[in-house]
PDB file of C-alpha atoms in Angstrom:
ATOM      1  CA  UNK A   1     -24.072  36.588 -29.637  1.00 49.00           C
ATOM      2  CA  UNK A   2     -26.481  38.511 -28.623  1.00 53.00           C
ATOM      3  CA  UNK A   3     -26.062  42.020 -27.431  1.00 58.00           C
ATOM      4  CA  UNK A   4     -25.779  40.830 -23.366  1.00 82.00           C
ATOM      5  CA  UNK A   5     -24.039  37.932 -24.131  1.00 84.00           C
ATOM      6  CA  UNK A   6     -21.422  39.987 -26.246  1.00 89.00           C
ATOM      7  CA  UNK A   7     -21.231  42.661 -23.461  1.00 92.00           C
ATOM      8  CA  UNK A   8     -20.380  38.982 -20.891  1.00 93.00           C
ATOM      9  CA  UNK A   9     -17.946  38.059 -23.528  1.00 95.00           C
ATOM     10  CA  UNK A  10     -16.019  41.284 -23.379  1.00 95.00           C
ATOM     11  CA  UNK A  11     -15.737  42.101 -19.486  1.00 96.00           C
ATOM     12  CA  UNK A  12     -15.051  38.216 -19.226  1.00 97.00           C
ATOM     13  CA  UNK A  13     -12.199  39.070 -21.714  1.00 97.00           C
ATOM     14  CA  UNK A  14     -10.734  42.233 -20.389  1.00 97.00           C
ATOM     15  CA  UNK A  15     -10.781  40.037 -16.922  1.00 97.00           C
ATOM     16  CA  UNK A  16      -9.191  37.278 -18.018  1.00 97.00           C
ATOM     17  CA  UNK A  17      -6.074  39.255 -19.260  1.00 97.00           C
ATOM     18  CA  UNK A  18      -6.099  41.421 -16.788  1.00 96.00           C
ATOM     19  CA  UNK A  19      -5.700  38.405 -14.265  1.00 96.00           C
ATOM     20  CA  UNK A  20      -3.400  36.427 -16.106  1.00 96.00           C
ATOM     21  CA  UNK A  21      -1.144  39.456 -17.104  1.00 96.00           C
ATOM     22  CA  UNK A  22      -1.006  40.872 -13.760  1.00 96.00           C
ATOM     23  CA  UNK A  23      -0.240  37.410 -12.142  1.00 95.00           C
ATOM     24  CA  UNK A  24       2.388  36.660 -14.681  1.00 95.00           C
ATOM     25  CA  UNK A  25       3.984  40.104 -14.274  1.00 95.00           C
ATOM     26  CA  UNK A  26       4.163  40.419 -10.855  1.00 96.00           C
ATOM     27  CA  UNK A  27       5.797  37.062 -10.737  1.00 96.00           C
ATOM     28  CA  UNK A  28       8.235  37.951 -13.155  1.00 97.00           C
ATOM     29  CA  UNK A  29       8.862  41.069 -11.337  1.00 96.00           C
ATOM     30  CA  UNK A  30       9.211  38.764  -7.607  1.00 97.00           C
ATOM     31  CA  UNK A  31      12.223  37.010  -9.400  1.00 97.00           C
ATOM     32  CA  UNK A  32      14.170  39.437 -10.769  1.00 97.00           C
ATOM     33  CA  UNK A  33      17.017  40.134  -8.794  1.00 97.00           C
ATOM     34  CA  UNK A  34      17.489  44.039  -7.367  1.00 97.00           C
ATOM     35  CA  UNK A  35      21.637  44.410  -7.385  1.00 97.00           C
ATOM     36  CA  UNK A  36      23.669  43.965 -10.420  1.00 96.00           C
ATOM     37  CA  UNK A  37      24.291  41.321 -12.143  1.00 97.00           C
ATOM     38  CA  UNK A  38      27.847  40.004 -13.642  1.00 95.00           C
ATOM     39  CA  UNK A  39      26.175  38.716 -16.798  1.00 96.00           C
ATOM     40  CA  UNK A  40      22.744  38.405 -18.844  1.00 96.00           C
ATOM     41  CA  UNK A  41      20.087  36.725 -17.004  1.00 97.00           C
ATOM     42  CA  UNK A  42      17.876  34.407 -18.470  1.00 97.00           C
ATOM     43  CA  UNK A  43      14.644  36.749 -20.162  1.00 96.00           C
ATOM     44  CA  UNK A  44      11.995  36.235 -16.925  1.00 96.00           C
ATOM     45  CA  UNK A  45      14.502  38.025 -15.233  1.00 97.00           C
ATOM     46  CA  UNK A  46      14.976  41.051 -17.683  1.00 96.00           C
ATOM     47  CA  UNK A  47      13.000  43.979 -17.014  1.00 93.00           C
ATOM     48  CA  UNK A  48      13.407  44.350 -20.854  1.00 92.00           C
ATOM     49  CA  UNK A  49      11.654  41.042 -21.728  1.00 95.00           C
ATOM     50  CA  UNK A  50       8.663  41.747 -18.920  1.00 90.00           C
ATOM     51  CA  UNK A  51       8.344  45.255 -20.436  1.00 86.00           C
ATOM     52  CA  UNK A  52       7.422  42.641 -23.784  1.00 93.00           C
ATOM     53  CA  UNK A  53       5.783  40.445 -22.182  1.00 94.00           C
ATOM     54  CA  UNK A  54       2.462  41.762 -22.264  1.00 93.00           C
ATOM     55  CA  UNK A  55       2.321  42.874 -25.821  1.00 93.00           C
ATOM     56  CA  UNK A  56       3.572  39.438 -26.469  1.00 94.00           C
ATOM     57  CA  UNK A  57       0.526  38.033 -25.011  1.00 95.00           C
ATOM     58  CA  UNK A  58      -2.013  40.666 -25.755  1.00 94.00           C
ATOM     59  CA  UNK A  59      -1.421  40.373 -29.618  1.00 92.00           C
ATOM     60  CA  UNK A  60      -0.736  36.290 -30.389  1.00 93.00           C
ATOM     61  CA  UNK A  61      -1.686  34.163 -27.091  1.00 96.00           C
ATOM     62  CA  UNK A  62      -4.850  35.630 -25.393  1.00 97.00           C
ATOM     63  CA  UNK A  63      -6.728  36.293 -28.962  1.00 96.00           C
ATOM     64  CA  UNK A  64      -5.669  32.359 -29.272  1.00 96.00           C
ATOM     65  CA  UNK A  65      -7.198  31.491 -25.446  1.00 97.00           C
ATOM     66  CA  UNK A  66     -10.573  33.080 -26.488  1.00 97.00           C
ATOM     67  CA  UNK A  67     -11.192  31.814 -29.758  1.00 96.00           C
ATOM     68  CA  UNK A  68     -11.037  28.497 -28.164  1.00 97.00           C
ATOM     69  CA  UNK A  69     -14.654  27.158 -27.341  1.00 96.00           C
ATOM     70  CA  UNK A  70     -14.069  25.186 -24.023  1.00 97.00           C
ATOM     71  CA  UNK A  71     -13.006  28.887 -22.425  1.00 97.00           C
ATOM     72  CA  UNK A  72     -15.842  31.039 -23.984  1.00 96.00           C
ATOM     73  CA  UNK A  73     -18.212  28.808 -22.569  1.00 95.00           C
ATOM     74  CA  UNK A  74     -16.444  29.944 -19.067  1.00 96.00           C
ATOM     75  CA  UNK A  75     -18.429  33.233 -19.989  1.00 95.00           C
ATOM     76  CA  UNK A  76     -21.930  31.767 -18.986  1.00 91.00           C
ATOM     77  CA  UNK A  77     -24.354  34.261 -16.827  1.00 88.00           C
ATOM     78  CA  UNK A  78     -21.751  35.316 -14.559  1.00 92.00           C
ATOM     79  CA  UNK A  79     -21.559  39.517 -13.799  1.00 93.00           C
ATOM     80  CA  UNK A  80     -18.103  39.513 -15.054  1.00 95.00           C
ATOM     81  CA  UNK A  81     -17.604  43.515 -14.313  1.00 91.00           C
ATOM     82  CA  UNK A  82     -18.652  43.190 -10.172  1.00 91.00           C
ATOM     83  CA  UNK A  83     -17.686  39.258  -9.227  1.00 93.00           C
ATOM     84  CA  UNK A  84     -15.611  38.300 -12.053  1.00 94.00           C
ATOM     85  CA  UNK A  85     -12.438  38.134 -10.775  1.00 94.00           C
ATOM     86  CA  UNK A  86     -13.491  36.165  -7.817  1.00 96.00           C
ATOM     87  CA  UNK A  87     -15.006  33.863 -10.254  1.00 96.00           C
ATOM     88  CA  UNK A  88     -12.423  33.463 -12.591  1.00 97.00           C
ATOM     89  CA  UNK A  89     -10.093  32.707  -9.536  1.00 96.00           C
ATOM     90  CA  UNK A  90     -12.078  29.785  -8.687  1.00 96.00           C
ATOM     91  CA  UNK A  91     -11.317  28.655 -12.424  1.00 96.00           C
ATOM     92  CA  UNK A  92      -8.240  28.862 -12.198  1.00 95.00           C
ATOM     93  CA  UNK A  93      -7.709  27.439  -9.513  1.00 93.00           C
ATOM     94  CA  UNK A  94      -8.449  24.262 -11.213  1.00 91.00           C
ATOM     95  CA  UNK A  95      -5.240  22.539 -12.309  1.00 83.00           C
ATOM     96  CA  UNK A  96      -7.117  20.738 -14.933  1.00 87.00           C
ATOM     97  CA  UNK A  97      -8.951  24.304 -15.901  1.00 95.00           C
ATOM     98  CA  UNK A  98      -9.677  25.162 -19.902  1.00 97.00           C
ATOM     99  CA  UNK A  99      -8.096  28.550 -19.351  1.00 97.00           C
ATOM    100  CA  UNK A 100      -4.735  27.106 -19.146  1.00 97.00           C
ATOM    101  CA  UNK A 101      -5.388  24.421 -21.813  1.00 97.00           C
ATOM    102  CA  UNK A 102      -6.169  26.847 -24.184  1.00 98.00           C
ATOM    103  CA  UNK A 103      -2.875  29.026 -22.969  1.00 97.00           C
ATOM    104  CA  UNK A 104      -0.908  26.013 -23.310  1.00 97.00           C
ATOM    105  CA  UNK A 105      -1.799  25.398 -26.731  1.00 97.00           C
ATOM    106  CA  UNK A 106      -1.195  28.502 -27.775  1.00 96.00           C
ATOM    107  CA  UNK A 107       2.304  28.770 -26.708  1.00 97.00           C
ATOM    108  CA  UNK A 108       2.688  25.373 -28.302  1.00 96.00           C
ATOM    109  CA  UNK A 109       1.239  26.327 -31.799  1.00 94.00           C
ATOM    110  CA  UNK A 110       3.005  29.617 -32.574  1.00 94.00           C
ATOM    111  CA  UNK A 111       6.089  28.411 -30.651  1.00 96.00           C
ATOM    112  CA  UNK A 112       7.761  26.781 -33.963  1.00 92.00           C
ATOM    113  CA  UNK A 113       7.797  27.733 -37.564  1.00 80.00           C
ATOM    114  CA  UNK A 114       4.804  26.276 -39.331  1.00 71.00           C
ATOM    115  CA  UNK A 115       4.043  27.204 -42.958  1.00 64.00           C
ATOM    116  CA  UNK A 116       1.184  29.724 -44.193  1.00 60.00           C
ATOM    117  CA  UNK A 117      -1.136  29.242 -46.986  1.00 58.00           C
ATOM    118  CA  UNK A 118      -0.967  31.832 -49.184  1.00 54.00           C
ATOM    119  CA  UNK A 119      -4.734  31.610 -49.710  1.00 52.00           C
ATOM    120  CA  UNK A 120      -6.823  34.706 -49.420  1.00 40.00           C
ATOM    121  CA  UNK A 121      -9.076  32.466 -46.422  1.00 41.00           C
ATOM    122  CA  UNK A 122      -6.154  32.788 -44.588  1.00 49.00           C
ATOM    123  CA  UNK A 123      -5.908  36.903 -43.814  1.00 44.00           C
ATOM    124  CA  UNK A 124      -6.153  36.243 -40.715  1.00 47.00           C
ATOM    125  CA  UNK A 125      -2.943  34.418 -40.024  1.00 50.00           C
ATOM    126  CA  UNK A 126      -0.995  36.536 -42.415  1.00 48.00           C
ATOM    127  CA  UNK A 127      -2.412  39.452 -40.934  1.00 46.00           C
ATOM    128  CA  UNK A 128      -1.366  37.861 -36.785  1.00 53.00           C
ATOM    129  CA  UNK A 129       2.140  37.255 -39.339  1.00 53.00           C
ATOM    130  CA  UNK A 130       2.484  41.336 -39.545  1.00 55.00           C
ATOM    131  CA  UNK A 131       1.675  41.780 -35.620  1.00 57.00           C
ATOM    132  CA  UNK A 132       4.643  39.377 -35.577  1.00 64.00           C
ATOM    133  CA  UNK A 133       6.592  41.444 -37.165  1.00 65.00           C
ATOM    134  CA  UNK A 134       5.715  44.665 -35.907  1.00 67.00           C
ATOM    135  CA  UNK A 135       6.218  43.635 -32.665  1.00 71.00           C
ATOM    136  CA  UNK A 136       9.200  42.045 -32.647  1.00 72.00           C
ATOM    137  CA  UNK A 137      10.800  44.420 -35.016  1.00 66.00           C
ATOM    138  CA  UNK A 138      11.676  42.499 -37.761  1.00 53.00           C
ATOM    139  CA  UNK A 139      12.445  43.476 -41.379  1.00 52.00           C
ATOM    140  CA  UNK A 140      10.689  41.426 -43.638  1.00 44.00           C
ATOM    141  CA  UNK A 141      12.848  38.728 -45.276  1.00 42.00           C
ATOM    142  CA  UNK A 142      13.579  37.326 -48.486  1.00 38.00           C
ATOM    143  CA  UNK A 143      10.620  35.132 -49.470  1.00 44.00           C
ATOM    144  CA  UNK A 144      11.250  31.451 -49.354  1.00 44.00           C
ATOM    145  CA  UNK A 145      10.681  29.271 -52.170  1.00 43.00           C
ATOM    146  CA  UNK A 146       7.171  28.495 -52.734  1.00 47.00           C
ATOM    147  CA  UNK A 147       5.749  25.507 -54.199  1.00 45.00           C
ATOM    148  CA  UNK A 148       2.961  26.152 -57.007  1.00 47.00           C
ATOM    149  CA  UNK A 149      -0.434  27.373 -55.790  1.00 48.00           C
ATOM    150  CA  UNK A 150      -2.109  23.976 -55.419  1.00 47.00           C
ATOM    151  CA  UNK A 151       0.575  21.632 -54.636  1.00 49.00           C
ATOM    152  CA  UNK A 152       0.886  20.202 -51.381  1.00 49.00           C
ATOM    153  CA  UNK A 153       2.534  22.271 -48.521  1.00 48.00           C
ATOM    154  CA  UNK A 154       2.093  25.525 -50.497  1.00 50.00           C
ATOM    155  CA  UNK A 155       2.762  28.336 -48.998  1.00 53.00           C
ATOM    156  CA  UNK A 156       5.519  30.522 -46.985  1.00 62.00           C
ATOM    157  CA  UNK A 157       7.140  29.560 -43.238  1.00 61.00           C
ATOM    158  CA  UNK A 158       6.869  31.399 -40.752  1.00 69.00           C
ATOM    159  CA  UNK A 159       8.926  31.954 -38.054  1.00 78.00           C
ATOM    160  CA  UNK A 160       7.940  30.797 -34.613  1.00 90.00           C
ATOM    161  CA  UNK A 161       8.215  32.116 -31.573  1.00 94.00           C
ATOM    162  CA  UNK A 162      11.359  30.560 -30.039  1.00 95.00           C
ATOM    163  CA  UNK A 163      13.261  32.240 -32.775  1.00 93.00           C
ATOM    164  CA  UNK A 164      11.721  35.555 -32.679  1.00 92.00           C
ATOM    165  CA  UNK A 165      12.200  36.027 -29.247  1.00 94.00           C
ATOM    166  CA  UNK A 166      15.599  34.777 -29.656  1.00 93.00           C
ATOM    167  CA  UNK A 167      16.803  36.766 -31.995  1.00 93.00           C
ATOM    168  CA  UNK A 168      15.088  39.826 -29.748  1.00 93.00           C
ATOM    169  CA  UNK A 169      17.512  38.222 -26.642  1.00 95.00           C
ATOM    170  CA  UNK A 170      20.602  39.990 -28.521  1.00 91.00           C
ATOM    171  CA  UNK A 171      18.891  42.875 -28.828  1.00 92.00           C
ATOM    172  CA  UNK A 172      17.385  43.380 -25.648  1.00 93.00           C
ATOM    173  CA  UNK A 173      20.165  42.136 -23.580  1.00 94.00           C
ATOM    174  CA  UNK A 174      18.806  38.715 -22.371  1.00 96.00           C
ATOM    175  CA  UNK A 175      19.681  35.303 -22.404  1.00 96.00           C
ATOM    176  CA  UNK A 176      18.868  32.974 -25.728  1.00 95.00           C
ATOM    177  CA  UNK A 177      15.885  31.132 -24.539  1.00 96.00           C
ATOM    178  CA  UNK A 178      16.546  27.023 -25.145  1.00 94.00           C
ATOM    179  CA  UNK A 179      13.907  25.715 -26.694  1.00 95.00           C
ATOM    180  CA  UNK A 180      12.107  23.844 -24.390  1.00 95.00           C
ATOM    181  CA  UNK A 181      11.575  27.171 -22.437  1.00 96.00           C
ATOM    182  CA  UNK A 182       8.129  27.515 -23.827  1.00 96.00           C
ATOM    183  CA  UNK A 183       7.550  25.193 -20.606  1.00 95.00           C
ATOM    184  CA  UNK A 184       8.077  28.407 -18.892  1.00 95.00           C
ATOM    185  CA  UNK A 185       5.961  30.258 -20.473  1.00 96.00           C
ATOM    186  CA  UNK A 186       3.178  27.564 -20.634  1.00 95.00           C
ATOM    187  CA  UNK A 187       4.128  27.723 -17.032  1.00 93.00           C
ATOM    188  CA  UNK A 188       3.961  31.153 -15.634  1.00 94.00           C
ATOM    189  CA  UNK A 189       0.460  32.052 -15.221  1.00 93.00           C
ATOM    190  CA  UNK A 190       0.298  28.574 -12.593  1.00 93.00           C
ATOM    191  CA  UNK A 191       2.853  30.784 -10.503  1.00 93.00           C
ATOM    192  CA  UNK A 192       1.273  32.583  -7.421  1.00 93.00           C
ATOM    193  CA  UNK A 193       3.008  35.408  -6.742  1.00 96.00           C
ATOM    194  CA  UNK A 194       2.627  34.835  -2.882  1.00 96.00           C
ATOM    195  CA  UNK A 195       4.388  31.828  -3.219  1.00 96.00           C
ATOM    196  CA  UNK A 196       7.580  33.298  -4.353  1.00 97.00           C
ATOM    197  CA  UNK A 197       7.080  36.254  -1.590  1.00 97.00           C
ATOM    198  CA  UNK A 198       6.584  32.958   0.877  1.00 97.00           C
ATOM    199  CA  UNK A 199      10.304  31.559  -0.292  1.00 97.00           C
ATOM    200  CA  UNK A 200      12.317  34.464  -0.764  1.00 98.00           C
ATOM    201  CA  UNK A 201      11.737  35.333   2.922  1.00 98.00           C
ATOM    202  CA  UNK A 202      12.241  32.289   4.134  1.00 97.00           C
ATOM    203  CA  UNK A 203      14.988  31.925   2.371  1.00 97.00           C
ATOM    204  CA  UNK A 204      16.506  35.616   3.649  1.00 97.00           C
ATOM    205  CA  UNK A 205      15.611  34.723   7.225  1.00 96.00           C
ATOM    206  CA  UNK A 206      17.877  31.453   6.833  1.00 95.00           C
ATOM    207  CA  UNK A 207      20.482  33.738   5.156  1.00 96.00           C
ATOM    208  CA  UNK A 208      20.252  35.924   7.618  1.00 94.00           C
ATOM    209  CA  UNK A 209      20.934  33.264  10.257  1.00 93.00           C
ATOM    210  CA  UNK A 210      23.445  31.120   8.805  1.00 93.00           C
ATOM    211  CA  UNK A 211      26.171  34.073   8.066  1.00 92.00           C
ATOM    212  CA  UNK A 212      25.090  37.669  10.241  1.00 89.00           C
ATOM    213  CA  UNK A 213      23.702  36.434  13.913  1.00 86.00           C
ATOM    214  CA  UNK A 214      26.425  36.136  16.446  1.00 79.00           C
ATOM    215  CA  UNK A 215      28.156  32.176  17.011  1.00 75.00           C
ATOM    216  CA  UNK A 216      25.545  31.651  19.540  1.00 71.00           C
ATOM    217  CA  UNK A 217      22.977  32.378  17.846  1.00 75.00           C
ATOM    218  CA  UNK A 218      23.825  31.547  14.270  1.00 73.00           C
ATOM    219  CA  UNK A 219      22.450  28.843  12.738  1.00 73.00           C
ATOM    220  CA  UNK A 220      23.909  25.578  11.101  1.00 84.00           C
ATOM    221  CA  UNK A 221      25.994  25.850   7.998  1.00 87.00           C
ATOM    222  CA  UNK A 222      23.844  25.128   4.903  1.00 91.00           C
ATOM    223  CA  UNK A 223      21.119  25.858   6.433  1.00 95.00           C
ATOM    224  CA  UNK A 224      20.677  28.810   3.449  1.00 96.00           C
ATOM    225  CA  UNK A 225      21.252  26.295   0.477  1.00 96.00           C
ATOM    226  CA  UNK A 226      19.055  23.507   2.074  1.00 95.00           C
ATOM    227  CA  UNK A 227      15.958  26.063   1.774  1.00 96.00           C
ATOM    228  CA  UNK A 228      17.571  27.487  -1.565  1.00 97.00           C
ATOM    229  CA  UNK A 229      16.281  23.303  -2.513  1.00 94.00           C
ATOM    230  CA  UNK A 230      13.621  22.912  -0.801  1.00 95.00           C
ATOM    231  CA  UNK A 231      12.158  25.805  -2.947  1.00 95.00           C
ATOM    232  CA  UNK A 232      13.865  24.637  -6.141  1.00 93.00           C
ATOM    233  CA  UNK A 233      12.815  21.640  -6.203  1.00 90.00           C
ATOM    234  CA  UNK A 234       8.309  22.795  -4.876  1.00 92.00           C
ATOM    235  CA  UNK A 235       8.514  25.659  -7.284  1.00 92.00           C
ATOM    236  CA  UNK A 236       6.975  24.833 -10.906  1.00 86.00           C
ATOM    237  CA  UNK A 237       9.435  23.844 -14.103  1.00 81.00           C
ATOM    238  CA  UNK A 238      12.719  25.777 -13.347  1.00 91.00           C
ATOM    239  CA  UNK A 239      11.238  29.154 -11.168  1.00 95.00           C
ATOM    240  CA  UNK A 240      13.170  27.015  -8.427  1.00 94.00           C
ATOM    241  CA  UNK A 241      15.937  27.572 -10.238  1.00 96.00           C
ATOM    242  CA  UNK A 242      15.628  31.504 -10.850  1.00 97.00           C
ATOM    243  CA  UNK A 243      14.931  32.246  -7.415  1.00 97.00           C
ATOM    244  CA  UNK A 244      18.979  30.681  -6.715  1.00 97.00           C
ATOM    245  CA  UNK A 245      20.030  32.550  -9.578  1.00 97.00           C
ATOM    246  CA  UNK A 246      18.354  35.751  -7.499  1.00 98.00           C
ATOM    247  CA  UNK A 247      19.971  34.630  -4.574  1.00 98.00           C
ATOM    248  CA  UNK A 248      23.476  34.915  -6.133  1.00 98.00           C
ATOM    249  CA  UNK A 249      22.913  38.062  -7.542  1.00 98.00           C
ATOM    250  CA  UNK A 250      21.593  39.774  -4.539  1.00 98.00           C
ATOM    251  CA  UNK A 251      22.919  37.864  -1.128  1.00 97.00           C
ATOM    252  CA  UNK A 252      26.575  38.472   0.004  1.00 95.00           C
ATOM    253  CA  UNK A 253      28.308  34.953   0.673  1.00 95.00           C
ATOM    254  CA  UNK A 254      26.057  33.061  -1.899  1.00 97.00           C
ATOM    255  CA  UNK A 255      28.854  33.802  -4.319  1.00 97.00           C
ATOM    256  CA  UNK A 256      30.931  31.539  -6.710  1.00 97.00           C
ATOM    257  CA  UNK A 257      32.102  28.809  -4.282  1.00 96.00           C
ATOM    258  CA  UNK A 258      28.949  28.645  -2.814  1.00 96.00           C
ATOM    259  CA  UNK A 259      26.836  28.132  -5.953  1.00 96.00           C
ATOM    260  CA  UNK A 260      29.373  25.957  -7.408  1.00 93.00           C
ATOM    261  CA  UNK A 261      28.923  23.899  -4.405  1.00 93.00           C
ATOM    262  CA  UNK A 262      25.061  23.369  -4.787  1.00 94.00           C
ATOM    263  CA  UNK A 263      25.202  22.439  -7.961  1.00 93.00           C
ATOM    264  CA  UNK A 264      27.424  19.256  -7.335  1.00 90.00           C
ATOM    265  CA  UNK A 265      24.849  18.629  -4.493  1.00 89.00           C
ATOM    266  CA  UNK A 266      22.105  18.914  -6.930  1.00 85.00           C
ATOM    267  CA  UNK A 267      23.294  16.747  -9.750  1.00 81.00           C
ATOM    268  CA  UNK A 268      25.315  13.697  -9.645  1.00 82.00           C
ATOM    269  CA  UNK A 269      27.311  14.984 -13.024  1.00 84.00           C
ATOM    270  CA  UNK A 270      28.399  18.432 -14.458  1.00 79.00           C
ATOM    271  CA  UNK A 271      26.051  17.075 -17.581  1.00 85.00           C
ATOM    272  CA  UNK A 272      23.233  16.465 -15.542  1.00 87.00           C
ATOM    273  CA  UNK A 273      23.168  19.666 -13.848  1.00 82.00           C
ATOM    274  CA  UNK A 274      24.355  21.515 -16.993  1.00 82.00           C
ATOM    275  CA  UNK A 275      20.767  20.454 -18.361  1.00 86.00           C
ATOM    276  CA  UNK A 276      18.790  20.248 -15.001  1.00 89.00           C
ATOM    277  CA  UNK A 277      19.553  23.971 -14.626  1.00 93.00           C
ATOM    278  CA  UNK A 278      21.287  25.333 -17.177  1.00 94.00           C
ATOM    279  CA  UNK A 279      20.726  28.700 -16.882  1.00 96.00           C
ATOM    280  CA  UNK A 280      22.626  28.671 -12.987  1.00 95.00           C
ATOM    281  CA  UNK A 281      25.563  27.150 -14.612  1.00 94.00           C
ATOM    282  CA  UNK A 282      25.960  29.497 -17.239  1.00 94.00           C
ATOM    283  CA  UNK A 283      25.562  32.351 -14.361  1.00 96.00           C
ATOM    284  CA  UNK A 284      27.773  30.580 -11.874  1.00 96.00           C
ATOM    285  CA  UNK A 285      30.280  30.019 -14.885  1.00 94.00           C
ATOM    286  CA  UNK A 286      30.546  34.272 -15.508  1.00 95.00           C
ATOM    287  CA  UNK A 287      30.868  34.259 -11.428  1.00 95.00           C
ATOM    288  CA  UNK A 288      34.415  36.000 -10.078  1.00 93.00           C
ATOM    289  CA  UNK A 289      35.705  34.261  -7.378  1.00 89.00           C
ATOM    290  CA  UNK A 290      35.752  35.876  -3.810  1.00 82.00           C
ATOM    291  CA  UNK A 291      38.807  37.764  -3.334  1.00 68.00           C
ATOM    292  CA  UNK A 292      40.591  36.647  -0.353  1.00 61.00           C
ATOM    293  CA  UNK A 293      42.203  39.378   2.189  1.00 53.00           C
ATOM    294  CA  UNK A 294      45.228  38.684   3.646  1.00 54.00           C
ATOM    295  CA  UNK A 295      45.720  39.904   6.972  1.00 51.00           C
ATOM    296  CA  UNK A 296      49.665  41.356   7.203  1.00 51.00           C
ATOM    297  CA  UNK A 297      50.639  41.151  11.018  1.00 51.00           C
ATOM    298  CA  UNK A 298      53.620  43.640  12.386  1.00 52.00           C
ATOM    299  CA  UNK A 299      55.572  43.481  15.281  1.00 44.00           C
TER     300      UNK A 299
END
């Protein structure tokens, strides 16, 4: 690259990193409950993961994204310092844009364990392995059996992000990740924080109308559940489930019987519910039943 091209690429990289990190961080913060949960929460709703997430993206994901030729082609002759963000937003509004494609590729390529060649030509991979070990605080594990150099499949096995994040969950206090949770991480930049703000505002409004207004002004029973279902299925994969879980933590009357009924109405069988709403089901099982206050009458 020529000098100007290098400078534009660096500016583009900075604008892209800022937008993706701020967008995803804001969404995670909006999904996080304000009240104290009764048990561990999913990774996306746990502050300790949100803090860690930025470093993970900077070290592992963005370098892969920026290495993809279709992403580099976006740089063009845009003045990224002055009008870069506005232009980037138009790119991201196209669902099939090269950035999201590269983002998905990065998560997929790092999610599962894979063989790493011991050839010196793969020094970059070894360096990344070192970055991840440092980032996750992993101690050097005993080396797996290696085939002699020259044999097919020779090399070390590098742990995938799924394994590393599951190990991290124990130390950071969030629930272990399901293997398919890579879809959540891939989908996070596609979630616009404004949609979450709108969803939560609507949920709390219906909740207030159902449970706190006088009988004359009160909304019909079930409107809170209906609103939760609406957003549950209109937001990207699993994001709606996290919003229901947030309601279970933060909103009075959205208690164990409420969530149990919500789960039953959203799935035909318990097995289907646990598969379709695994995190909500786990949290529901940990919730306590509401205490029934018995009134005593005196003559």
